[in-house]
Coordinates of C-alpha atoms in Angstrom, one line a residue:
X1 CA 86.0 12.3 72.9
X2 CA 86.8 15.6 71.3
X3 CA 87.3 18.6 73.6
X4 CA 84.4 20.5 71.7
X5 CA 81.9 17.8 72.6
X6 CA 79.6 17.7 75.7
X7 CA 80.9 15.5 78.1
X8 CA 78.0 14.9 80.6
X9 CA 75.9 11.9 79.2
X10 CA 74.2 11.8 82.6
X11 CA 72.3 15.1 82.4
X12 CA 73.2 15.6 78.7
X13 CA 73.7 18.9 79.7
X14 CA 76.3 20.9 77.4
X15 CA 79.7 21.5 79.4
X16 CA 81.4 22.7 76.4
X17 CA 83.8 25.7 77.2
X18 CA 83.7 27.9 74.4
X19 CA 87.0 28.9 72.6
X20 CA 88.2 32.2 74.5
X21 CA 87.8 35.4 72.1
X22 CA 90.9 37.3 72.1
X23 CA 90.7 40.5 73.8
X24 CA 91.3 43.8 71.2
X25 CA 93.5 46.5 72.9
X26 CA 91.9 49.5 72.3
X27 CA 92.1 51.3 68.7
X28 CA 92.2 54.3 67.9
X29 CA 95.1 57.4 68.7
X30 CA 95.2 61.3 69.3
X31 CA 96.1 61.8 65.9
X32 CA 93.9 59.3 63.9
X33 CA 91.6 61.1 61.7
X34 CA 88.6 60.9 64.1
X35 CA 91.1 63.1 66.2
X36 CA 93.9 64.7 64.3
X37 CA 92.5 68.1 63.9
X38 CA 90.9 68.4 67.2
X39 CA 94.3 67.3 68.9
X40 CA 96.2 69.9 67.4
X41 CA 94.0 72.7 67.7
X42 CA 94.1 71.9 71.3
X43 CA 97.6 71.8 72.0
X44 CA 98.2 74.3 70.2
X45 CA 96.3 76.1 72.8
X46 CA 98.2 75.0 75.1
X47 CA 101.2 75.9 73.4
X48 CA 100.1 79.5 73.2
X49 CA 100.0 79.5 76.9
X50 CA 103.0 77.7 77.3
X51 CA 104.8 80.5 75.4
X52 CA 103.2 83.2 77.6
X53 CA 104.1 81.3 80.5
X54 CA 107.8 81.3 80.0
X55 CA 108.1 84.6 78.3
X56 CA 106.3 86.9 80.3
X57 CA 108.0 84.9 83.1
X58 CA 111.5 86.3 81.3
X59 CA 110.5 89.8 80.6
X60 CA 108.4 90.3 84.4
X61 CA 111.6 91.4 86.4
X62 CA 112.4 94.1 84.2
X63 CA 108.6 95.0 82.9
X64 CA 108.5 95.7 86.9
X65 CA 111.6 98.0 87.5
X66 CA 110.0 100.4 84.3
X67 CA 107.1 100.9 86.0
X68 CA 108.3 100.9 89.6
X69 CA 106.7 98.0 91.0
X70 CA 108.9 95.5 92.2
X71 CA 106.5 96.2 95.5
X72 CA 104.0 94.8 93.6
X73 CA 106.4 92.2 91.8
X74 CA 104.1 89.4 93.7
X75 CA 100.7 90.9 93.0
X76 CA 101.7 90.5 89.0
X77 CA 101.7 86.9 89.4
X78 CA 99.1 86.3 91.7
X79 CA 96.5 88.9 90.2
X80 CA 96.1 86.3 86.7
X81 CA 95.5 83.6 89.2
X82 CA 92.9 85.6 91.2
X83 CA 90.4 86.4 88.4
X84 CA 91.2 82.8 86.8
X85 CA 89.6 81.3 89.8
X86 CA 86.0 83.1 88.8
X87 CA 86.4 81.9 85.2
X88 CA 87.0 78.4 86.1
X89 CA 83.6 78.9 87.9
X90 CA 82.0 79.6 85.0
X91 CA 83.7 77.8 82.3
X92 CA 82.7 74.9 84.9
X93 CA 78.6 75.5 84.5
X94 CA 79.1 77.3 80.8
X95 CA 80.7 74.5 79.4
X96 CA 78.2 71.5 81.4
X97 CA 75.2 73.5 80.0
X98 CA 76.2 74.5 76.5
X99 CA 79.0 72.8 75.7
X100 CA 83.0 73.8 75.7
X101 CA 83.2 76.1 72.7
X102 CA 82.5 79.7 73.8
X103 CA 84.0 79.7 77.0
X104 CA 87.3 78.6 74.7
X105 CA 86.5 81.1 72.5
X106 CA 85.8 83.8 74.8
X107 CA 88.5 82.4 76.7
X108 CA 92.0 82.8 74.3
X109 CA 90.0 86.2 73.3
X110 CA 90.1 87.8 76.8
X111 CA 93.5 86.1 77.2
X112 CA 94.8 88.0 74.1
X113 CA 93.3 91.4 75.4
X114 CA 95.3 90.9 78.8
X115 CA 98.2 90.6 77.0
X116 CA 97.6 93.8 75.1
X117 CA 96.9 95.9 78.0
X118 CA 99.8 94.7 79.9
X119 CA 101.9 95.5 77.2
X120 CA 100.8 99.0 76.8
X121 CA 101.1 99.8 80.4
X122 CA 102.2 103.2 82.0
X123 CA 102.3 102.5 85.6
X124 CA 102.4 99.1 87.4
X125 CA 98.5 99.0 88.1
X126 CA 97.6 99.2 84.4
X127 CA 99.8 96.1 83.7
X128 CA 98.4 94.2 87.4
X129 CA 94.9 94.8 85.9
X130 CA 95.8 93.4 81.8
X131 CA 97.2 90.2 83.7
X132 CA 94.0 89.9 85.5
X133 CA 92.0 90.1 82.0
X134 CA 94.1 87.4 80.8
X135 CA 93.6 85.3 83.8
X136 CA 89.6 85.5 83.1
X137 CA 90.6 84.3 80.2
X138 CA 93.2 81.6 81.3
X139 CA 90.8 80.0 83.7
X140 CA 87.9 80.0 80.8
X141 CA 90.1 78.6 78.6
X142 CA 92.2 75.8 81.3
X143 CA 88.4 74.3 82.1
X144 CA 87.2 74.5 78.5
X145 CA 90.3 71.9 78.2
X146 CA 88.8 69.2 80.3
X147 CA 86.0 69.3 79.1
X148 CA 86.9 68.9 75.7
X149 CA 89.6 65.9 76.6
X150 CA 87.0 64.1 78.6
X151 CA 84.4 64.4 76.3
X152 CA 86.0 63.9 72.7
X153 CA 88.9 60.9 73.7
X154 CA 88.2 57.4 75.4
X155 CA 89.8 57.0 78.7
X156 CA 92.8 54.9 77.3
X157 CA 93.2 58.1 75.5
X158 CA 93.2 60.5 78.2
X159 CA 96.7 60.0 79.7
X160 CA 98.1 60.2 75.5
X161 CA 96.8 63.9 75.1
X162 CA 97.7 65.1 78.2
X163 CA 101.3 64.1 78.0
X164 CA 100.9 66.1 74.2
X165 CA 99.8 68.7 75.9
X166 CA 102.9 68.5 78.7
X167 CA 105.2 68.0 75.4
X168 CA 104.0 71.4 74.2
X169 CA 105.9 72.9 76.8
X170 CA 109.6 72.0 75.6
X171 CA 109.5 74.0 72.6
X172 CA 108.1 77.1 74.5
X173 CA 110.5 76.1 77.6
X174 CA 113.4 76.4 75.4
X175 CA 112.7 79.2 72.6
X176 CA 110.9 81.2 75.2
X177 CA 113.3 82.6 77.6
X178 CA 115.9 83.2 74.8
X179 CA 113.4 85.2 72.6
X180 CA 111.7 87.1 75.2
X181 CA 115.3 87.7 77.0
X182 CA 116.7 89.2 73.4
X183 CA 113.5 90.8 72.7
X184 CA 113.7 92.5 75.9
X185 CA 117.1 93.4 76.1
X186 CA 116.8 94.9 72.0
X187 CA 113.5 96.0 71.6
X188 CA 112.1 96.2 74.9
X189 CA 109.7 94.2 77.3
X190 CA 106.5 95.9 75.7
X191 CA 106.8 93.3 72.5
X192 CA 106.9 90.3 74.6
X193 CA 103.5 91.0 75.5
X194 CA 102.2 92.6 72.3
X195 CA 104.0 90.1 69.8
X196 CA 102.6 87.0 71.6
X197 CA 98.6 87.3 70.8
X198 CA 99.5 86.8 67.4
X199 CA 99.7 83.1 68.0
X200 CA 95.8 83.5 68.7
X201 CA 95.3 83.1 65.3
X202 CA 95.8 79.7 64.3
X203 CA 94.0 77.8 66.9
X204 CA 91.1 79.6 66.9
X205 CA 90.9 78.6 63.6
X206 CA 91.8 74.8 63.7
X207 CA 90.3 73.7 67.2
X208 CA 87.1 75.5 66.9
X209 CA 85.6 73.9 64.0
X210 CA 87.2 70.4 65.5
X211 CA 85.2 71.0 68.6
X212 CA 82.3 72.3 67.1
X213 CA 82.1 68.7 65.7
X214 CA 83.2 66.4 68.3
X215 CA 82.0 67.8 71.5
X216 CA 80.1 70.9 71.6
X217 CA 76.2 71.3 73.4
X218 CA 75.5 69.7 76.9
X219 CA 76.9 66.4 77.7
X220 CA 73.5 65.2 77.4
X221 CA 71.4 66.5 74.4
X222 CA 68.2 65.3 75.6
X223 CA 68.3 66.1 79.0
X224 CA 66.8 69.5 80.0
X225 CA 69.4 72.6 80.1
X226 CA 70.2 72.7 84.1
X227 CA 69.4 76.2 85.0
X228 CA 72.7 78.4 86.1
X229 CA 73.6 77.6 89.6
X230 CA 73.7 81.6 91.0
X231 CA 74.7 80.1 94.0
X232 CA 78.5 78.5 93.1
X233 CA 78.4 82.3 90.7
X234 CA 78.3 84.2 93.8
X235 CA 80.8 81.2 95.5
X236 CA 82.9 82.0 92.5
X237 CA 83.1 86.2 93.1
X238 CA 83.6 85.2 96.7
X239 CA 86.9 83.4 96.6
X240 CA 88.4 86.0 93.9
X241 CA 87.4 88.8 96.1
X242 CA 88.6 87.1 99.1
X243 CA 92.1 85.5 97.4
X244 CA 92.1 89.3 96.0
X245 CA 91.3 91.0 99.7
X246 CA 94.6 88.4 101.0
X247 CA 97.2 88.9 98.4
X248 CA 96.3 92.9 99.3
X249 CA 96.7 92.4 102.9
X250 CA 100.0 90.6 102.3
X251 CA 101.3 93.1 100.3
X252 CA 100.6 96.0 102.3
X253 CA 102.3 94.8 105.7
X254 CA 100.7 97.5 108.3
X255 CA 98.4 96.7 111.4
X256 CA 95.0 98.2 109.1
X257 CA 96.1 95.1 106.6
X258 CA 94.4 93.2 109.1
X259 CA 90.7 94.3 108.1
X260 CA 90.9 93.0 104.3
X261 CA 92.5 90.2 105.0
X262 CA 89.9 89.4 107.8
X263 CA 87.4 90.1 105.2
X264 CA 88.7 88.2 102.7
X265 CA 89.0 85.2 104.9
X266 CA 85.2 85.7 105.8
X267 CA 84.6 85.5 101.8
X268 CA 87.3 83.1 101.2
X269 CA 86.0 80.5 103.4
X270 CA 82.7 79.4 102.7
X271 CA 83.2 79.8 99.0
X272 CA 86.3 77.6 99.5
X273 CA 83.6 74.7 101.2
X274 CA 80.8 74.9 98.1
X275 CA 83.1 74.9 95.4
X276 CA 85.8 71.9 96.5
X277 CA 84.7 68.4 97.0
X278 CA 83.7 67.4 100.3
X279 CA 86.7 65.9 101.9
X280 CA 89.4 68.5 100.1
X281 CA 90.8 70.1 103.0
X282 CA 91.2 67.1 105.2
X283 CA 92.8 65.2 102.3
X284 CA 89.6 62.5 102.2
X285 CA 90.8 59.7 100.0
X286 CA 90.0 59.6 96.0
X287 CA 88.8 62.7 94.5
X288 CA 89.1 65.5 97.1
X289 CA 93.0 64.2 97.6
X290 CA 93.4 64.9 93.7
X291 CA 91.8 67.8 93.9
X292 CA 94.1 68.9 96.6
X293 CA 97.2 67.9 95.8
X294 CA 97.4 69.6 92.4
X295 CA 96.3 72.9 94.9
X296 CA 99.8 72.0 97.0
X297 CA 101.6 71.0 94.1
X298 CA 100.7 73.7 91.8
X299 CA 100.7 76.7 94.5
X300 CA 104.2 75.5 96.1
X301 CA 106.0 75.3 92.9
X302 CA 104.7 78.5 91.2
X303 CA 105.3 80.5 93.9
X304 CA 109.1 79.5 93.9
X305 CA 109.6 80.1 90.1
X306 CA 108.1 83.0 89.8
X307 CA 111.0 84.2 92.5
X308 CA 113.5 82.6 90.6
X309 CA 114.2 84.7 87.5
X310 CA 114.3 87.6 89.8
X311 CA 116.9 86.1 92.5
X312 CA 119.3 85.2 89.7
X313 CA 119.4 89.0 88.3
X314 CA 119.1 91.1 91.5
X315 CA 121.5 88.0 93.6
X316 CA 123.8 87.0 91.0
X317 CA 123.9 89.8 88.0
X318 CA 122.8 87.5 85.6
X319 CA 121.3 89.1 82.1
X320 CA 117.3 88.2 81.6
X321 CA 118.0 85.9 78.9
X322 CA 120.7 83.5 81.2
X323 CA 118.1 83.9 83.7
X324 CA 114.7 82.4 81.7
X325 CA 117.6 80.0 80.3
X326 CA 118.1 78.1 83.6
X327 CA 114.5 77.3 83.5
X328 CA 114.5 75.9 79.7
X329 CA 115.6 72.5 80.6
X330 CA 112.3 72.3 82.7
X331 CA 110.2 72.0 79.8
X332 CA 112.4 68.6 78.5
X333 CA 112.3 67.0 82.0
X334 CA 108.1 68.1 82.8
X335 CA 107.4 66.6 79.0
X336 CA 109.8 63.4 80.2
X337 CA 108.1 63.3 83.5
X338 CA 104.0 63.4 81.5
X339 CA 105.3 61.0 79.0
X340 CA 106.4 58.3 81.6
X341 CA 103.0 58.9 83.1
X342 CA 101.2 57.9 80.5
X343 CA 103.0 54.3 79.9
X344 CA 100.4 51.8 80.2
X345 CA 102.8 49.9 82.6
X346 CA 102.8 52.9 84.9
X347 CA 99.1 52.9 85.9
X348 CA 99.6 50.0 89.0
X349 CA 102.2 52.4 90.1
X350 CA 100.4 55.8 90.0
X351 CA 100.3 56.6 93.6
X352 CA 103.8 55.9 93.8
X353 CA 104.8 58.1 90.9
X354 CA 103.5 60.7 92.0
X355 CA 104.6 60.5 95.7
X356 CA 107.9 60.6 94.2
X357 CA 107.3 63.3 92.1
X358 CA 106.0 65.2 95.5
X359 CA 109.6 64.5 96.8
X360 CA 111.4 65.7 93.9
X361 CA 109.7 68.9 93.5
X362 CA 110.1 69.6 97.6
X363 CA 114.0 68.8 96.6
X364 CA 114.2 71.3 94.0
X365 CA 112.6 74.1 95.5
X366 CA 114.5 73.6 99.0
X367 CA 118.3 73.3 96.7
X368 CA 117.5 76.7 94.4
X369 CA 118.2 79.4 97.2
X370 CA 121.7 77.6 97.5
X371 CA 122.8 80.2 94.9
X372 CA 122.6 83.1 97.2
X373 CA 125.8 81.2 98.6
X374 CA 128.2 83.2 95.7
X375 CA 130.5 80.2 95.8
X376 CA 127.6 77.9 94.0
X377 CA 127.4 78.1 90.7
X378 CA 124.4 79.0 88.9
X379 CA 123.8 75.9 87.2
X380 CA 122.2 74.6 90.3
X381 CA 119.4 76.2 90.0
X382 CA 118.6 74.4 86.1
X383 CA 119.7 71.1 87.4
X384 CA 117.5 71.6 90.8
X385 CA 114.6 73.2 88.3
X386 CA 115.2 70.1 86.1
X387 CA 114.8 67.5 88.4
X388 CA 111.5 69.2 90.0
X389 CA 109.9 69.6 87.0
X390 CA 110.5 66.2 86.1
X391 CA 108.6 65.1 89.2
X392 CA 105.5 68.1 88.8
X393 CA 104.9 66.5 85.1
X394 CA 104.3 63.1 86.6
X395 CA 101.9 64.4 89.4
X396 CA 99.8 67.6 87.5
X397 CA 99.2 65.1 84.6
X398 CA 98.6 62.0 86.9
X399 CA 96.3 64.4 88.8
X400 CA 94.4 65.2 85.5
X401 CA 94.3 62.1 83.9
X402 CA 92.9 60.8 88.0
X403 CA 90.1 63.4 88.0
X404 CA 88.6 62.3 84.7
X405 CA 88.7 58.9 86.1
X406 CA 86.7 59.7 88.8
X407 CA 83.8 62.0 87.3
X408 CA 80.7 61.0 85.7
X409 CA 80.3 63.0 82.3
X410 CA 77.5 65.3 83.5
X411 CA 80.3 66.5 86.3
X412 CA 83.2 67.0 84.2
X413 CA 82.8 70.3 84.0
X414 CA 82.5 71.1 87.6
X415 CA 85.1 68.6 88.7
X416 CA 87.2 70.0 86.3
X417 CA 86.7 73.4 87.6
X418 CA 87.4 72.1 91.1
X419 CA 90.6 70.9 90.1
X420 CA 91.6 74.3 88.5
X421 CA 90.2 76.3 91.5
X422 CA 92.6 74.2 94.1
X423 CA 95.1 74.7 91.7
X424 CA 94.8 78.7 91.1
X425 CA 93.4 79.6 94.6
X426 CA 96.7 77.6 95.9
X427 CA 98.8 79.7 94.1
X428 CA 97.3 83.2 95.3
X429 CA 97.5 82.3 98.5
X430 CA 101.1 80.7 98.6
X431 CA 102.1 84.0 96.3
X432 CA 100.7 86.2 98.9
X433 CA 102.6 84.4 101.5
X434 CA 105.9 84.4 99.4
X435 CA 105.1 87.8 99.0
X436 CA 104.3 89.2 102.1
X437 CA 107.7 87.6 103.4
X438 CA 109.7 89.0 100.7
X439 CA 108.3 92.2 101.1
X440 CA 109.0 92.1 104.9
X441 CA 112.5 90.5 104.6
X442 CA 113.7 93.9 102.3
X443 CA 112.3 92.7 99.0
X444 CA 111.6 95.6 97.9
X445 CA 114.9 97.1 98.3
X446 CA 116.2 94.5 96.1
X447 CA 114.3 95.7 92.8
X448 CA 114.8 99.2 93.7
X449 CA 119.1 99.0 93.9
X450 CA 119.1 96.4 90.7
X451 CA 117.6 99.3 89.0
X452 CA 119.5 102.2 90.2
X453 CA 122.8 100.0 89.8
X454 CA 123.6 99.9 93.3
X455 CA 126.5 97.7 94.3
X456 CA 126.1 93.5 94.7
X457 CA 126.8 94.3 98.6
X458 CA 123.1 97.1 98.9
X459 CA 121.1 94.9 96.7
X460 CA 121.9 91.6 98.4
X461 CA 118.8 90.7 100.4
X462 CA 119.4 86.7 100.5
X463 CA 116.9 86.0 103.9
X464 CA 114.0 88.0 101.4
X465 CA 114.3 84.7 98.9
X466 CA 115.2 82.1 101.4
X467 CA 112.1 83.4 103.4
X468 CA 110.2 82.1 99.8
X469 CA 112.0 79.0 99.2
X470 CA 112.3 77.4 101.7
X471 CA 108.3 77.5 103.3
X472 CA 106.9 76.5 99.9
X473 CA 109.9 73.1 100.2
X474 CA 107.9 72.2 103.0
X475 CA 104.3 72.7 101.6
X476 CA 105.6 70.2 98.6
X477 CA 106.7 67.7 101.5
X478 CA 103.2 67.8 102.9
X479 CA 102.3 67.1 99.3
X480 CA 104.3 63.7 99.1
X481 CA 102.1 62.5 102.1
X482 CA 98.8 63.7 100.1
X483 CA 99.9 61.9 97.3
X484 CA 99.4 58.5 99.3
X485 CA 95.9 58.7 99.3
X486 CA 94.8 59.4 95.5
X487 CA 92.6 55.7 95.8
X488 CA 89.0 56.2 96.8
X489 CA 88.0 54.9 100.1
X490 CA 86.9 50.7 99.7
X491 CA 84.1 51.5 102.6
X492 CA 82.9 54.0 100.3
X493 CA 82.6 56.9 102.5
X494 CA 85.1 59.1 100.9
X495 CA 84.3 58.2 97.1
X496 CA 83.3 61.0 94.5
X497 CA 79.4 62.3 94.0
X498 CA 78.5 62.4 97.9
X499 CA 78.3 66.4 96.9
X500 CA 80.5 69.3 97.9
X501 CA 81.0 71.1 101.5
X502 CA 81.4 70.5 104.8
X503 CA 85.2 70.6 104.3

């Protein structure tokens, strides 16, 4: 009897097991026509911020000896992330109601103005405020992102683009701090900032169209247009003016610091519970672990670098441009780390990817002080910077990649923003800590005798950047043990869409 014929005479009923249809991996790529243009025009956003990252990173130490504000050297940083948290707020709810094309738009335009008002600074305070303009726009532009990825690429897509988007760091990470260090030291710090909204330009004019096409309007077109949800809006001014009332407090070191920071812990707060899934600050398994490990990752990690530049000049006399240089080999090793990420054969192994990647970024921020210790060579610090972003490409694009995962379309925008808030709010608040302990170790005194040429013996201050490193080491140890519990909860108490508070 052939295999293809029934074989139950009693009942005559048909047995036959049908031929198996081979399964079809998924088609399609980030660069097939459906996507090409929309991919670039993205990343090419990406890699306009990735260029600002690393040369305004170059060009901060001595942008804030000009104007006199190594005090405020802290606040610099920390001030983009403050306003970025209220823009991820609204690019959240803009881009769930009407689609992610104006708040991109209006994003990479207030990010441009930022730029141009830092850069034409006369006193510190001026160029604090242009780098809070270009954080609006940064935290418009950073949800707008999600959105778009979520919405215009399948899921087997997902980890593809974001590991293009890590990769448009390595050019930037390398070219970066050699431009902006030459352009400084030649023409001045002003052009790094002026020169750089040039690259506005082009993908304005390449994504917009793309996006206009693929995935503009609400995620549902039928659906009624949700009303805007005053609510998380005044949420969203409540955590800026709190992270804002903080870094202030930290920065100011005197008994009457007390008030604003208790204020801004009063505003801080509850705007922290309505805007962060339920769960985030007890590290709940599934989304609010994500959500708050890209907050530990993210806050511990910036805080350090944006320390490092400035130890290697004040601590070790080394030029701008050698000092942006020992970060360049980051950009290889966080595109390496995205890229392995994104292997298909990786997904099983998630968790433990990124718990790894925890450990390697708590190893690289607790062996970069090591070069206050003269008799270490500099190279350290690259090597160490190397290694931890190796492990912070794994875990923010894991993170990502996890978050889209775990959303239903109609919340993408608000998960997303979630994501972005743990990860700016994180880095205020672990800035302002840095900060305030730099500050009160002598900081300040370091900018101040770098300036005036004092001698290595007056400007060493080694316990003010020690008192930075080595606290934000430990926060990304805390983060390897967050990183175990990225897997919803089987009972099913923990798993996304329960709603957000009670913390």
């Amino acid at each position: 009897m052939s295999a293809l014929e029934p074989h139950d005479a009693a009942t005559g009923a048909d047995d036959t097991v049908p031929p198996k249809t081979p399964v079809e991996p998924p088609r399609g790529s980030v660069l097939d026509s459906a996507h090409r243009a929309l991919s670039i025009g993205i990343v090419s956003v990406v890699l306009l911020i990735a260029f600002e990252a690393t040369a305004v990173g170059t060009a901060m130490p001595v942008a804030a000896r000009e104007l006199h504000g190594i005090p405020l050297y802290a606040f610099a940083f920390s001030a983009y992330f403050t306003t970025s948290l209220f823009g991820m707020v609204l690019a959240g709810q803009w881009s769930d109601r009407n689609g992610p094309l104006a708040p991109l738009a209006t994003g990479i335009s207030a990010f441009a103005a930022g730029l141009l008002l830092s850069g034409t600074a006369g006193a510190m305070w001026v160029f604090v405020l242009g780098r809070a303009v270009q954080g609006l726009g940064g935290g418009l532009v950073i949800v707008a992102l999600y959105v778009i990825v979520s919405r215009a690429y399948a899921e087997h897509l997902r980890p593809a683009i974001m590991a293009a988007f890590a990769a448009s760091w390595v050019v930037p990470s390398v070219v970066g701090p050699l431009a902006s260090g030459t352009i400084t030291e030649h023409l001045g710090w002003r052009w790094v900032f002026v020169g750089i909204p040039v690259l506005v330009v082009f993908p304005l004019a390449l994504a917009l169209p793309a996006i206009r096409r693929t995935a503009s309007g609400p995620a549902d077109p039928s659906a009624p247009v949700a009303p805007w949800d005053r609510r998380r809006i005044r949420l969203a001014l409540g955590i800026s003016a709190g992270a804002g009332l903080l870094q202030y407090a930290g920065q100011e070191l005197r008994w009457l610091s007390l008030l604003p920071a208790v204020v801004g812990a009063a505003f801080l707060v509850p705007a922290v519970r309505g805007l962060l899934p339920r769960g985030t600050v007890r590290a709940a398994r599934g989304l609010p672990s994500v959500v708050l490990l890209r907050g530990v990752a993210a806050g511990s990690f910036i805080a350090a670098e944006s320390f490092v530049p400035l130890m290697l000049v004040t601590q070790r006399g080394l030029s701008p441009t050698l000092a942006g240089l020992s970060l360049a080999a980051g950009g290889l090793t966080w595109a390496l780390g995205s890229w392995i990420q994104s292997r298909p054969w990786t997904e099983p192994y998630t968790e433990r990817l990124v718990v790894v990647g925890m450990i390697l970024v708590a190893v690289a921020i607790g062996t970069a002080p090591a070069v206050l210790i003269h008799a270490v060579p500099v190279w350290v610090v690259a090597v160490a910077w190397g290694l931890g972003c190796l492990g912070m490409g794994a875990v923010i694009s894991s993170t990502s990649v996890l978050l889209m995962k775990l959303s239903a379309p109609h919340e993408a925008g608000a998960n997303s923003a979630a994501l972005q808030i743990s990860d700016g709010l994180s880095n205020v608040l672990l800035l302002s800590a840095g900060g305030a302990a730099f500050a009160a170790l002598g900081g300040g005194a370091v900018g101040h005798a770098a300036a005036t040429h004092a001698s290595a013996a007056t400007s060493s201050h080694p316990a003010a950047f020690a008192a930075v490193f080595l606290p934000m080491a430990g926060v990304a140890a805390v983060g390897a043990w967050v990183a175990t519990r990225l897997q919803p909860s089987r009972k099913g108490a923990e798993i996304p869409g329960q709603g957000r508070g009670g913390q």
